[in-house]
């Protein structure tokens, strides 16, 4: 007799029943508890999907902001570099002019 009794559990609601016949399983599918668990699981899936979508959107916004800041930093660094190079170029020109004037002064003496 014990071989005929196979304890089984519903994957959705966790209801335990003896697997003597298929009718018992089919009957429990009509229970409010089973139906409620099904609805809860469906709603949970919907909510998780919505949360994942919101998190994806937030991540994309953060990535876009970070990329924009990095581009601005690179732009500023490039401007500073150009300004420094221009300044160094002007300083070299002044030194050359100064050296030429010194040579002219020495030659004139």
Coordinates of N, CA and C in Angstrom, one line a residue:
X1 N 0.8 -1.2 0.0 CA 0.0 0.0 0.0 C 0.9 1.2 0.0
X2 N 2.0 1.3 0.7 CA 2.9 2.4 0.8 C 3.5 2.8 -0.6
X3 N 3.6 1.8 -1.5 CA 4.2 2.1 -2.8 C 3.2 2.9 -3.6
X4 N 1.9 2.8 -3.4 CA 1.0 3.6 -4.1 C 0.9 5.1 -3.8
X5 N 1.4 5.4 -2.6 CA 1.4 6.8 -2.1 C 2.7 7.5 -2.4
X6 N 2.7 8.4 -3.3 CA 3.9 9.2 -3.7 C 3.6 10.7 -3.3
X7 N 4.2 11.1 -2.2 CA 3.9 12.5 -1.8 C 4.5 13.5 -2.9
X8 N 3.6 14.4 -3.3 CA 4.0 15.4 -4.4 C 3.7 16.8 -3.9
X9 N 4.4 17.7 -4.5 CA 4.2 19.1 -4.1 C 4.0 19.9 -5.4
X10 N 3.1 20.8 -5.4 CA 2.9 21.7 -6.5 C 4.0 22.7 -6.6
X11 N 4.6 22.9 -7.9 CA 5.7 23.8 -8.1 C 5.3 25.3 -7.9
X12 N 4.0 25.6 -8.1 CA 3.5 27.0 -8.0 C 3.2 27.4 -6.6
X13 N 2.3 26.6 -5.9 CA 1.8 27.0 -4.6 C 2.4 26.3 -3.5
X14 N 3.0 25.2 -3.7 CA 3.7 24.4 -2.6 C 2.7 23.5 -1.9
X15 N 1.5 23.3 -2.4 CA 0.5 22.4 -1.8 C 1.0 21.0 -2.0
X16 N 1.0 20.3 -0.8 CA 1.4 18.9 -0.9 C 0.2 18.0 -1.0
X17 N 0.3 17.0 -1.8 CA -0.8 16.0 -2.0 C -0.2 14.7 -2.4
X18 N -1.1 13.7 -2.2 CA -0.6 12.3 -2.5 C -0.9 12.1 -3.9
X19 N 0.1 11.6 -4.6 CA -0.1 11.3 -6.0 C -0.8 10.1 -6.4
X20 N -1.9 9.7 -5.7 CA -2.6 8.5 -6.0 C -3.2 8.6 -7.4
X21 N -3.9 9.7 -7.6 CA -4.5 9.8 -8.9 C -4.3 11.2 -9.5
X22 N -4.5 11.4 -10.8 CA -4.3 12.7 -11.4 C -5.4 13.7 -11.0
X23 N -6.5 13.2 -10.7 CA -7.7 14.0 -10.3 C -7.4 14.9 -9.1
X24 N -6.6 14.4 -8.2 CA -6.2 15.2 -7.0 C -5.4 16.4 -7.4
X25 N -4.5 16.3 -8.3 CA -3.7 17.4 -8.8 C -4.6 18.4 -9.5
X26 N -5.4 17.9 -10.4 CA -6.3 18.7 -11.2 C -7.2 19.5 -10.3
X27 N -7.7 18.9 -9.2 CA -8.6 19.5 -8.3 C -7.9 20.7 -7.6
X28 N -6.7 20.5 -7.2 CA -6.0 21.6 -6.4 C -5.7 22.8 -7.3
X29 N -5.7 22.6 -8.6 CA -5.5 23.7 -9.5 C -6.7 24.7 -9.5
X30 N -7.8 24.3 -9.0 CA -9.0 25.2 -8.9 C -9.1 25.9 -7.5
X31 N -8.2 25.5 -6.6 CA -8.2 26.1 -5.3 C -7.8 27.6 -5.4
X32 N -8.4 28.4 -4.5 CA -8.1 29.8 -4.5 C -6.6 30.1 -4.1
X33 N -6.0 29.2 -3.3 CA -4.7 29.4 -2.9 C -3.7 29.2 -4.1
X34 N -4.0 28.2 -4.9 CA -3.2 28.0 -6.1 C -3.3 29.2 -7.1
X35 N -4.6 29.6 -7.3 CA -4.8 30.7 -8.2 C -4.1 32.0 -7.6
X36 N -4.2 32.2 -6.4 CA -3.5 33.4 -5.8 C -2.0 33.4 -5.9
X37 N -1.4 32.2 -5.7 CA 0.0 32.1 -5.9 C 0.4 32.4 -7.4
X38 N -0.4 31.9 -8.3 CA -0.2 32.1 -9.7 C -0.2 33.6 -10.0
X39 N -1.2 34.3 -9.5 CA -1.3 35.7 -9.7 C -0.2 36.5 -9.1
X40 N 0.2 36.1 -7.9 CA 1.3 36.8 -7.2 C 2.6 36.6 -8.0
X41 N 2.9 35.4 -8.5 CA 4.1 35.1 -9.2 C 4.1 35.9 -10.5
X42 N 3.0 36.0 -11.2 CA 2.9 36.8 -12.4 C 3.2 38.3 -12.1
X43 N 2.6 38.8 -11.1 CA 2.7 40.2 -10.7 C 4.2 40.4 -10.3
X44 N 4.8 39.5 -9.6 CA 6.2 39.7 -9.2 C 7.1 39.7 -10.4
X45 N 6.8 38.9 -11.4 CA 7.6 38.9 -12.7 C 7.5 40.3 -13.3
X46 N 6.2 40.8 -13.4 CA 6.0 42.1 -14.0 C 6.8 43.2 -13.3
X47 N 6.7 43.2 -12.0 CA 7.4 44.2 -11.2 C 8.9 44.1 -11.4
X48 N 9.4 42.9 -11.4 CA 10.9 42.7 -11.6 C 11.3 43.2 -13.0
X49 N 10.5 43.0 -14.0 CA 10.8 43.5 -15.3 C 10.8 45.0 -15.4
X50 N 9.8 45.6 -14.7 CA 9.7 47.1 -14.6 C 10.9 47.6 -13.9
X51 N 11.3 47.0 -12.8 CA 12.5 47.5 -12.0 C 13.7 47.4 -12.9
X52 N 13.9 46.3 -13.6 CA 15.1 46.1 -14.4 C 15.1 47.2 -15.5
X53 N 14.0 47.5 -16.1 CA 13.9 48.5 -17.1 C 14.3 49.9 -16.5
X54 N 13.8 50.2 -15.3 CA 14.1 51.5 -14.7 C 15.6 51.6 -14.4
X55 N 16.1 50.5 -13.9 CA 17.6 50.5 -13.5 C 18.4 50.6 -14.8
X56 N 18.0 50.0 -15.9 CA 18.7 50.1 -17.2 C 18.7 51.6 -17.6
X57 N 17.5 52.3 -17.5 CA 17.4 53.7 -17.9 C 18.3 54.5 -17.1
X58 N 18.3 54.3 -15.8 CA 19.1 55.1 -14.9 C 20.6 54.9 -15.2
X59 N 21.0 53.7 -15.4 CA 22.4 53.4 -15.8 C 22.8 54.0 -17.1
X60 N 21.9 54.0 -18.1 CA 22.2 54.7 -19.3 C 22.4 56.2 -19.1
X61 N 21.5 56.8 -18.3 CA 21.6 58.2 -18.0 C 23.0 58.5 -17.4
X62 N 23.3 57.7 -16.4 CA 24.6 57.9 -15.7 C 25.8 57.8 -16.6
X63 N 25.7 56.8 -17.5 CA 26.8 56.5 -18.4 C 26.9 57.7 -19.4
X64 N 25.8 58.2 -19.8 CA 25.8 59.4 -20.8 C 26.4 60.6 -20.1
X65 N 26.0 60.9 -18.8 CA 26.5 62.0 -18.0 C 28.0 61.8 -17.8
X66 N 28.5 60.6 -17.5 CA 29.9 60.4 -17.3 C 30.7 60.6 -18.6
X67 N 30.1 60.1 -19.7 CA 30.8 60.3 -21.0 C 30.9 61.8 -21.3
X68 N 29.8 62.6 -21.0 CA 29.8 64.0 -21.3 C 30.9 64.7 -20.5
X69 N 30.9 64.3 -19.2 CA 32.0 65.0 -18.3 C 33.4 64.6 -18.8
X70 N 33.6 63.4 -19.2 CA 34.9 63.0 -19.7 C 35.3 63.8 -20.9
X71 N 34.3 64.0 -21.8 CA 34.6 64.8 -23.0 C 34.9 66.2 -22.7
X72 N 34.1 66.8 -21.7 CA 34.4 68.1 -21.3 C 35.8 68.3 -20.7
X73 N 36.2 67.3 -19.9 CA 37.5 67.3 -19.3 C 38.6 67.2 -20.4
X74 N 38.4 66.4 -21.3 CA 39.4 66.2 -22.4 C 39.5 67.5 -23.2
X75 N 38.3 68.1 -23.4 CA 38.3 69.4 -24.2 C 39.0 70.5 -23.4
X76 N 38.8 70.6 -22.1 CA 39.5 71.6 -21.3 C 41.0 71.3 -21.3
X77 N 41.4 70.0 -21.2 CA 42.8 69.7 -21.2 C 43.4 70.1 -22.5
X78 N 42.7 69.8 -23.6 CA 43.3 70.2 -24.9 C 43.4 71.7 -25.0
X79 N 42.5 72.5 -24.5 CA 42.6 73.9 -24.5 C 43.7 74.4 -23.7
X80 N 43.9 73.8 -22.5 CA 45.1 74.2 -21.7 C 46.4 73.9 -22.4
X81 N 46.4 72.7 -23.0 CA 47.6 72.3 -23.7 C 47.9 73.3 -24.9
X82 N 46.9 73.7 -25.6 CA 47.1 74.6 -26.7 C 47.6 76.0 -26.2
X83 N 46.9 76.4 -25.1 CA 47.3 77.7 -24.5 C 48.7 77.7 -24.0
X84 N 49.1 76.6 -23.4 CA 50.5 76.4 -22.9 C 51.5 76.5 -24.1
X85 N 51.1 75.7 -25.1 CA 52.0 75.7 -26.3 C 52.2 77.1 -26.9
X86 N 51.0 77.8 -27.0 CA 51.1 79.2 -27.6 C 51.9 80.1 -26.7
X87 N 51.8 79.9 -25.4 CA 52.5 80.8 -24.5 C 54.0 80.5 -24.6
X88 N 54.3 79.2 -24.7 CA 55.7 78.8 -24.8 C 56.3 79.3 -26.1
X89 N 55.5 79.2 -27.2 CA 55.9 79.7 -28.5 C 56.2 81.2 -28.4
X90 N 55.3 82.0 -27.8 CA 55.5 83.4 -27.6 C 56.8 83.7 -26.8
X91 N 57.0 83.0 -25.7 CA 58.1 83.2 -24.9 C 59.4 82.9 -25.7
X92 N 59.4 81.9 -26.5 CA 60.6 81.6 -27.3 C 60.8 82.7 -28.3
X93 N 59.8 83.3 -28.9 CA 59.9 84.4 -29.8 C 60.5 85.6 -29.1
X94 N 60.0 85.8 -27.9 CA 60.6 87.0 -27.1 C 62.0 86.7 -26.8
X95 N 62.4 85.5 -26.5 CA 63.8 85.2 -26.2 C 64.6 85.4 -27.4
X96 N 64.1 85.0 -28.6 CA 64.9 85.2 -29.8 C 65.1 86.7 -30.1
X97 N 64.0 87.5 -29.9 CA 64.1 88.9 -30.1 C 65.1 89.5 -29.2
X98 N 65.0 89.1 -27.9 CA 65.9 89.6 -26.9 C 67.3 89.2 -27.2
X99 N 67.6 88.0 -27.7 CA 68.9 87.6 -28.1 C 69.4 88.4 -29.3
X100 N 68.6 88.7 -30.3 CA 69.0 89.5 -31.4 C 69.3 90.9 -31.0
X101 N 68.5 91.4 -30.1 CA 68.8 92.8 -29.6 C 70.1 92.8 -28.9
X102 N 70.4 91.8 -28.1 CA 71.7 91.7 -27.4 C 72.8 91.7 -28.4
X103 N 72.7 90.9 -29.4 CA 73.7 90.8 -30.5 C 73.9 92.1 -31.2
X104 N 72.8 92.8 -31.5 CA 72.9 94.1 -32.1 C 73.6 95.1 -31.2
X105 N 73.2 95.0 -29.9 CA 73.9 95.9 -29.0 C 75.4 95.7 -28.9
X106 N 75.8 94.4 -28.9 CA 77.2 94.1 -28.8 C 77.9 94.5 -30.0
X107 N 77.3 94.3 -31.2 CA 77.9 94.6 -32.4 C 78.1 96.1 -32.5
X108 N 77.1 96.8 -32.0 CA 77.2 98.3 -32.1 C 78.2 98.9 -31.2
X109 N 78.7 98.2 -30.2 CA 79.6 98.7 -29.3 C 81.0 98.8 -29.8

